[in-house]
Coordinates of C-alpha atoms and ligand atoms in Angstrom, one line a residue:
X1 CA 0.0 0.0 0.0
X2 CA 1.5 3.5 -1.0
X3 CA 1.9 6.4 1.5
X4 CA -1.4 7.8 0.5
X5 CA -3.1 5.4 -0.1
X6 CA -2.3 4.3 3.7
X7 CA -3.5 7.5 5.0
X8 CA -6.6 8.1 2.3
X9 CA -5.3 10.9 1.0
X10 CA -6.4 12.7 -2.3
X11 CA -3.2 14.9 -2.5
X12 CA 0.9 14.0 -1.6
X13 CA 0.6 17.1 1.1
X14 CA 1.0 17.5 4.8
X15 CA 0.5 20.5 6.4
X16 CA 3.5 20.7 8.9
X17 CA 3.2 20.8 12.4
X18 CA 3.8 24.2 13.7
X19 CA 3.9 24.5 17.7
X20 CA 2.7 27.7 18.8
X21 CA 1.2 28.5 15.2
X22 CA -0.4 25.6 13.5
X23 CA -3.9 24.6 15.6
X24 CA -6.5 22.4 15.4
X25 CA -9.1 23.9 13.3
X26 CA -6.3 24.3 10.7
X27 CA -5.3 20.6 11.2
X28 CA -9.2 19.8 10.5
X29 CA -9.6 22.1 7.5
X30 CA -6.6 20.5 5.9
X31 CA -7.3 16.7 6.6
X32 CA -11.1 17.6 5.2
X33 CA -9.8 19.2 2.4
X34 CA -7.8 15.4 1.6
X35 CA -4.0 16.0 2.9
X36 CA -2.9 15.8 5.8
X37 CA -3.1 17.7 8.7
X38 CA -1.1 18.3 11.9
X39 CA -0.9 19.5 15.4
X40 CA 2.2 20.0 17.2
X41 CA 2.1 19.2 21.1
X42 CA 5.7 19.8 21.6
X43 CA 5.1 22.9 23.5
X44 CA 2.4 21.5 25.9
X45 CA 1.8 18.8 28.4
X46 CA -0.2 15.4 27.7
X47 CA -3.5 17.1 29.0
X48 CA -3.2 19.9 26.6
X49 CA -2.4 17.5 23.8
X50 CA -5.8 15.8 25.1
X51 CA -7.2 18.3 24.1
X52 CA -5.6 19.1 21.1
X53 CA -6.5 16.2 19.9
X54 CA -10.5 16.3 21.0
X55 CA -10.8 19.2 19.2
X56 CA -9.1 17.9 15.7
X57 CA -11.3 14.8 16.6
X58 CA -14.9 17.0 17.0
X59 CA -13.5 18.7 13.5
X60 CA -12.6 15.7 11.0
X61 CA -13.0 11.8 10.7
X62 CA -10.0 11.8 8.7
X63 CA -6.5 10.8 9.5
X64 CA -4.0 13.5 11.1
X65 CA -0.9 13.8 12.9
X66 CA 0.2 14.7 16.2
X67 CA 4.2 16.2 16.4
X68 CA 6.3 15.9 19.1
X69 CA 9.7 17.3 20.2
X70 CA 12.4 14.2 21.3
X71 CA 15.0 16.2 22.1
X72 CA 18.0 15.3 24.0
X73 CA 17.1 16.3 27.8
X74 CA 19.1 19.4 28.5
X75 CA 21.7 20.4 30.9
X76 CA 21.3 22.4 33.3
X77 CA 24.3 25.1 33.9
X78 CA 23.6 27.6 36.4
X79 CA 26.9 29.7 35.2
X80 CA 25.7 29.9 31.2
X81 CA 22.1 30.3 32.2
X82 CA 23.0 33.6 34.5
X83 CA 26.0 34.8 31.7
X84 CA 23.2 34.5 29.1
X85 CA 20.8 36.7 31.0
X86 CA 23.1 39.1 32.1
X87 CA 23.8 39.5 28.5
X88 CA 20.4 39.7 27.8
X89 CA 19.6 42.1 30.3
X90 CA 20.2 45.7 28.3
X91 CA 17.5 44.5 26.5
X92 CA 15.3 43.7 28.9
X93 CA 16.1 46.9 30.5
X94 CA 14.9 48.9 27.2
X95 CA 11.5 47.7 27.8
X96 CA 11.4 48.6 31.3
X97 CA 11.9 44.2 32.2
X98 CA 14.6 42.3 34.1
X99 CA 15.1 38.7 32.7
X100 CA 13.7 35.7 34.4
X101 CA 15.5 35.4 38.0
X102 CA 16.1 31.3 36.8
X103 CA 15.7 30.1 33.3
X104 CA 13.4 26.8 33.2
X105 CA 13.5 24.3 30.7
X106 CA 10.1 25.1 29.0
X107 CA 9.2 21.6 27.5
X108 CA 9.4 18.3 28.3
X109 CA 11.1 16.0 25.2
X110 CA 9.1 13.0 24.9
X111 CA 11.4 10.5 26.2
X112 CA 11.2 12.1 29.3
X113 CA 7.2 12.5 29.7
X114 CA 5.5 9.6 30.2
X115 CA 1.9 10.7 30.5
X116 CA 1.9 12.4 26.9
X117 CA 3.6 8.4 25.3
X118 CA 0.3 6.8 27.2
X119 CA -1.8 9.4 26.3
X120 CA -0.5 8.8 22.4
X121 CA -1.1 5.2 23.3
X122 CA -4.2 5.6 24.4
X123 CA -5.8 7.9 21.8
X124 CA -3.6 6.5 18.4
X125 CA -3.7 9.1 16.2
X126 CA -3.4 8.2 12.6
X127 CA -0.3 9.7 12.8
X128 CA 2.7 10.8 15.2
X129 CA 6.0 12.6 14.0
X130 CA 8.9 13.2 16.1
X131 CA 11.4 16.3 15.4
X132 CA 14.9 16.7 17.1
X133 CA 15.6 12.8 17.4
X134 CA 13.6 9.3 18.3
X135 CA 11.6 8.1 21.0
X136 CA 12.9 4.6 22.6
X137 CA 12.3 1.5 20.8
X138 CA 9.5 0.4 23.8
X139 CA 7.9 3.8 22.6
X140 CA 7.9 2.8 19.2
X141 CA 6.7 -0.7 19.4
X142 CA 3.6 0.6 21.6
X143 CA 2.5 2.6 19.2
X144 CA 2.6 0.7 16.0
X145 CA 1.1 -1.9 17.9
X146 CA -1.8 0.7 18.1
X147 CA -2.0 1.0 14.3
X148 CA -0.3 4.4 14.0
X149 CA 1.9 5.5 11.4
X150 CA 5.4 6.6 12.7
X151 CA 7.4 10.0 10.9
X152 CA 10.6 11.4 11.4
X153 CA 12.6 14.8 10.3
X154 CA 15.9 13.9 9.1
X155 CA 18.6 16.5 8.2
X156 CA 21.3 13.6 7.3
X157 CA 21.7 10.5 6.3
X158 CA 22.9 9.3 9.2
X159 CA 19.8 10.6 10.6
X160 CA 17.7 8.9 8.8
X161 CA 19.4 5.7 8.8
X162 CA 18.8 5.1 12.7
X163 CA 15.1 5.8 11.7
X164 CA 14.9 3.4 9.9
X165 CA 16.6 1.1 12.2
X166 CA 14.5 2.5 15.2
X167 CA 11.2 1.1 12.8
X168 CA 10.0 4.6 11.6
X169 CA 8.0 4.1 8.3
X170 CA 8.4 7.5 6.6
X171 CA 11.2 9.6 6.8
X172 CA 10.9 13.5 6.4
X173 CA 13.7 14.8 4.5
X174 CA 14.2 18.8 6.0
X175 CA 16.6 20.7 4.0
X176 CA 18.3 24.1 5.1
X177 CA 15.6 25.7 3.5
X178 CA 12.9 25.0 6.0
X179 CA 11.3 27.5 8.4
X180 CA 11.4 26.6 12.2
X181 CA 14.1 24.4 14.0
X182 CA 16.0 22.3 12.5
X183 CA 15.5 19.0 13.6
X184 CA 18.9 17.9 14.0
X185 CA 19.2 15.3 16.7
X186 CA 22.6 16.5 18.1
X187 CA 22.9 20.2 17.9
X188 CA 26.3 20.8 18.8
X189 CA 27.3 17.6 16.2
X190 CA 28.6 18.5 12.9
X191 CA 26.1 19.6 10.1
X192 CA 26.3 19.4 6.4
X193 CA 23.5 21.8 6.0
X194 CA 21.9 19.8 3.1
X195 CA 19.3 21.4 1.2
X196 CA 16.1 20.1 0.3
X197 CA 16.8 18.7 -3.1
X198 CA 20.2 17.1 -2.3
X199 CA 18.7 15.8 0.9
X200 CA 15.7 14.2 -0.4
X201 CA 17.5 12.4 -3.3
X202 CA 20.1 11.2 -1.2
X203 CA 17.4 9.5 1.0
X204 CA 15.7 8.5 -2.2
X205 CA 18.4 6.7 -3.7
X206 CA 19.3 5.2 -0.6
X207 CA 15.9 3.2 -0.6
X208 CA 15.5 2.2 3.3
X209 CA 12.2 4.5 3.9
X210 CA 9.6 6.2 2.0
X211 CA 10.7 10.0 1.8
X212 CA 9.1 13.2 2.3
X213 CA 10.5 16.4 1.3
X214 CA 10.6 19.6 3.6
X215 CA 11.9 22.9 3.3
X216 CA 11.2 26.1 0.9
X217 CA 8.5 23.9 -0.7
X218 CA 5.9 27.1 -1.2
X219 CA 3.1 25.5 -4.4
X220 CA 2.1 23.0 -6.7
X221 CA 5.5 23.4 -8.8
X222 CA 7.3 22.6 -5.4
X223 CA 5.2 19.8 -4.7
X224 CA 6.0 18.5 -8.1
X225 CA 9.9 18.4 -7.9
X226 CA 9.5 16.9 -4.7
X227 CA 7.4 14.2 -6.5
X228 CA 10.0 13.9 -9.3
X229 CA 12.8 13.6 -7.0
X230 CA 11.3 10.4 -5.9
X231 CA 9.6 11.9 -2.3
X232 CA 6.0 10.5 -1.6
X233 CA 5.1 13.9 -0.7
X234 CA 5.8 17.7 0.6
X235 CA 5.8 19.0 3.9
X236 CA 4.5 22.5 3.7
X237 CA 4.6 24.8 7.1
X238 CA 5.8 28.6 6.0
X239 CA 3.2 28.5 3.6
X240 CA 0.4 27.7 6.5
X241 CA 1.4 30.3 8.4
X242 CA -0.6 32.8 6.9
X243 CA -3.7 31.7 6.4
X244 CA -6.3 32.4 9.1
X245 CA -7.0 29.5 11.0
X246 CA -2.6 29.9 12.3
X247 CA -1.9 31.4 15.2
X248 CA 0.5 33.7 14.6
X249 CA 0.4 37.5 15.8
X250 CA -0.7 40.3 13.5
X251 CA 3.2 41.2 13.5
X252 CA 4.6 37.6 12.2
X253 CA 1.7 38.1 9.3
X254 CA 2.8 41.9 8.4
X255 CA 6.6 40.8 8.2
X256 CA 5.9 37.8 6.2
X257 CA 4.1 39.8 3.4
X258 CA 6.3 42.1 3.1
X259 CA 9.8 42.4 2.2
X260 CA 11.2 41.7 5.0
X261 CA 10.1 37.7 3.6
X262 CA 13.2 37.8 1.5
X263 CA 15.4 37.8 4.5
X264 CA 15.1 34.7 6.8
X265 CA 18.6 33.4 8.7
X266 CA 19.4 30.6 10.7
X267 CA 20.1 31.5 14.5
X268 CA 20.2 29.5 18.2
X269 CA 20.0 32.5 19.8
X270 CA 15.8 32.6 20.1
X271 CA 15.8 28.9 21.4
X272 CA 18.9 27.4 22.0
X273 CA 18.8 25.2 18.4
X274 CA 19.0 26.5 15.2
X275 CA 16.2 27.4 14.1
X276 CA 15.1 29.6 10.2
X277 CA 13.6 32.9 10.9
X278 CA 12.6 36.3 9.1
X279 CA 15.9 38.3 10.2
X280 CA 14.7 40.6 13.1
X281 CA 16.6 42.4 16.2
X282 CA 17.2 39.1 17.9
X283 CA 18.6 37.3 14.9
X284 CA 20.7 40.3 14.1
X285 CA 22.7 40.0 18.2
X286 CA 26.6 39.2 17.5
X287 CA 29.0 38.7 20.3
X288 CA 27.1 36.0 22.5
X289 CA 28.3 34.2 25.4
X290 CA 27.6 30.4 25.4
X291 CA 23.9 30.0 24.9
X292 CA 21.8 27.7 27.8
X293 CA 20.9 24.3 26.2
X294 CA 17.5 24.5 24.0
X295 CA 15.0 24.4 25.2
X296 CA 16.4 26.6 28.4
X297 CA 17.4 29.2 26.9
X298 CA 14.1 29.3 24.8
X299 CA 12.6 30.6 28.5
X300 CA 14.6 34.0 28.2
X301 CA 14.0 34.0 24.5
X302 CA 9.9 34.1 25.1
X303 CA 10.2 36.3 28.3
X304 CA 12.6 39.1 25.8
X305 CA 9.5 38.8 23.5
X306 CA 7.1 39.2 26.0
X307 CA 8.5 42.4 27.4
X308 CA 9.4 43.7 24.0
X309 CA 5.9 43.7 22.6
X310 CA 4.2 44.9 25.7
X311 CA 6.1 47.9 24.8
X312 CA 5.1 47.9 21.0
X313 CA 8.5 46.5 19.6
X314 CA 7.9 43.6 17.5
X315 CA 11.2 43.0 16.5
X316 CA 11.9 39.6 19.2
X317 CA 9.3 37.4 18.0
X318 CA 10.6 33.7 17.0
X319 CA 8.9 34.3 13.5
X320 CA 9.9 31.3 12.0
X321 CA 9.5 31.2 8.1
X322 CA 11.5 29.0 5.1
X323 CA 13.4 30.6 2.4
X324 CA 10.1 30.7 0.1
X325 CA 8.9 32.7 2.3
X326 CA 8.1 35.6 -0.2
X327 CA 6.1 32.9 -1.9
X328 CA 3.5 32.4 0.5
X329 CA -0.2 33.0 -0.1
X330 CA -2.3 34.0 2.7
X331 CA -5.8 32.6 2.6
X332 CA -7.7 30.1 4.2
X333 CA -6.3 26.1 4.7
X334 CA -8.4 24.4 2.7
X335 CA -8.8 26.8 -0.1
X336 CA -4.8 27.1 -0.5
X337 CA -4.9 22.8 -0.6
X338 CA -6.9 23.1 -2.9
X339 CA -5.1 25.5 -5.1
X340 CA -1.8 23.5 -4.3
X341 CA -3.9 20.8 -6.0
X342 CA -4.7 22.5 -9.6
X343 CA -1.1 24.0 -9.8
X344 CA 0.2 20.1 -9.2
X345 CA -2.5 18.9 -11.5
X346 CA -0.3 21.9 -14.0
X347 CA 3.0 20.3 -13.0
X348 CA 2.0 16.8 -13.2
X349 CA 0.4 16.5 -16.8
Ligands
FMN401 C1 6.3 28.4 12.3 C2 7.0 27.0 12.2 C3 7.0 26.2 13.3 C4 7.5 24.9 13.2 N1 7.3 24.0 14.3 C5 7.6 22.7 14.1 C6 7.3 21.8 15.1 O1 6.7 22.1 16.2 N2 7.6 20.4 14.9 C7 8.2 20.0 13.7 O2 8.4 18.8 13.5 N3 8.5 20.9 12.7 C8 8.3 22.2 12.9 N4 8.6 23.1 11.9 C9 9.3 22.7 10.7 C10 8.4 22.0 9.7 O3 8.0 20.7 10.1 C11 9.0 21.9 8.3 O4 10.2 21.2 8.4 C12 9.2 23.2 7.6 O5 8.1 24.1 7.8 C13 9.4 23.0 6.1 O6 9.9 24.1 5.5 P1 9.0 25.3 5.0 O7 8.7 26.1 6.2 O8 9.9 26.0 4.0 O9 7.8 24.7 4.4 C14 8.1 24.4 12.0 C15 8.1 25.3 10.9 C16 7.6 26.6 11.0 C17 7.6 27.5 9.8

């Protein structure tokens, strides 16, 4: 059975889990409009995921996905944390704020929450992807025994390969294109910084999972040379982000329709990981200190945005966005599936 015709659907498309931007209602509007939607949970606990997951549930009968984050567990180190909010702190200062007295590690990686892997258990989604690594082989037995279909983000061969070997069954391929972290599994490891195309033909040829291309994939043309370079399908999320049923501030929309789209740059310094974002005053800092491990130094990163935009300044927000950016349409979920479907139906005569 192919890819889609495992998860019924009509078009090779998945919206991409967004945490803090894509929701529920736009997970429902895509999986009824035949792709597949996703939430990402990443950035709340298993009884916010519960109820993630109701709502996509009360809004579509069709298949979706549910994201999580598996990153390594972080270390804490008081000295960094302190050095990186005293650097911080100027900033702060300009909006009349002092940075958090302690910086917390603001989410849980799966492999250390085990209410959200029975909760997964419990309600088997269609779907569940992992970002920044894999879950343990127990968690990944448990849940295939439930009928769900396992995804990955891989930046690297290597990557992929122990997804494969961990029993994944779809790989997705991110290039350096893509908006939003990176999904790296090690951080501070070395990376080749692979684009999209490279990346996904590289998996391709290598044969061990079915692939699925991520990163600056913005319309149907996209979708189509991820097709012809062998993926199964596209993983769209900057192009999401606009349409009405995101979450994402009035600010993040104004700077991604206008020029300021053509600029995005890949920085740790919001989170802690790299991470593709529309330049702003927080990508643009030079001379840091050691940054806290993600997602600890993520804490001061929110809290600097917090105070910034109580005071009108816009300029912090983690407003992640792929190198198509300037490509993206803003209009409602479904409608935008379905024009991604006529310009493929162009493409793919
Ligand atoms: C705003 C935003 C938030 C993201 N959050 C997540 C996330 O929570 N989990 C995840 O697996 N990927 C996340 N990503 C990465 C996407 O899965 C995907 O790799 C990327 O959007 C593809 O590149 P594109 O933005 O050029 O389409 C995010 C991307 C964006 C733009």
């Amino acid at each position: 059975m192919t890819f889609l015709e495992r998860l019924d659907l009509s078009i090779p498309l998945i919206q991409a889990p967004m945490a803090g931007t894509s929701t529920p209602e736009m997970a429902a509007q895509v999986s009824n409009a035949g792709a597949l939607g996703s939430i990402a949970v990443g950035a709340t606990d298993a009884a916010g995921a519960r109820e993630m997951i109701a709502e996509v549930r009360a809004r579509t009968a069709r298949p979706f996905n549910v994201n999580l984050f598996v990153h390594a567990a972080p270390v804490a180190d008081a000295g960094r944390e302190a050095a990186w909010s005293e650097w911080l702190r100027p900033l702060f200062a300009e909006f009349g704020a002092e940075p958090p007295a302690q910086l917390r590690s603001i989410y849980r990686s799966l492999l250390e929450d085990h209410e959200m892997l029975s909760l997964l258990v419990g309600e088997a989604p269609p779907v569940v992807s992992f970002h920044f690594g894999l879950p343990s082989g127990e968690a990944i037995r448990a849940l295939r025994e439930r009928g769900v279909v396992l995804l990955a983000s891989a930046t690297s061969l290597d990557e992929a390969r122990a997804a494969a070997a961990a029993g994944i069954d779809v790989v997705v391929a991110q290039g350096i294109e893509a908006g939003g972290h990176r999904g790296m599994f090690d951080p501070a490891g070395p990376d080749a910084q692979l684009g999209t195309m490279a990346l996904t033909r590289l998996l391709v040829r290598e044969g061990l999972l079915p692939v699925v291309a991520a990163g600056g994939i913005m319309d149907g043309a996209g979708i189509a040379a991820a097709l012809d370079l062998g993926a199964v399908a596209a993983q769209m999320g900057t192009a999401f982000v606009g349409c009405p049923e995101s979450a994402a501030d009035d600010a993040y929309r104004a700077a991604l329709a206008g020029a300021g789209a053509y600029h995005t740059t890949l920085t740790p310094l919001i989170s802690g990981r790299p991470a593709r974002a529309l330049a702003n005053r927080f990508t643009a800092l030079a001379g840091n200190p050691p940054l806290p491990d993600y997602p600890i130094a993520y804490d001061a990163g929110k809290a600097l945005n917090a105070a910034a935009k109580a005071r009108g300044e816009y300029g912090f927000g983690a407003q992640w966005a792929g190198q198509g950016a300037p490509l993206a349409r803003a209009m409602p979920a479904a409608q935008l599936v379905e024009v991604l479907r006529q310009e493929l139906a162009m493409y793919r005569k």
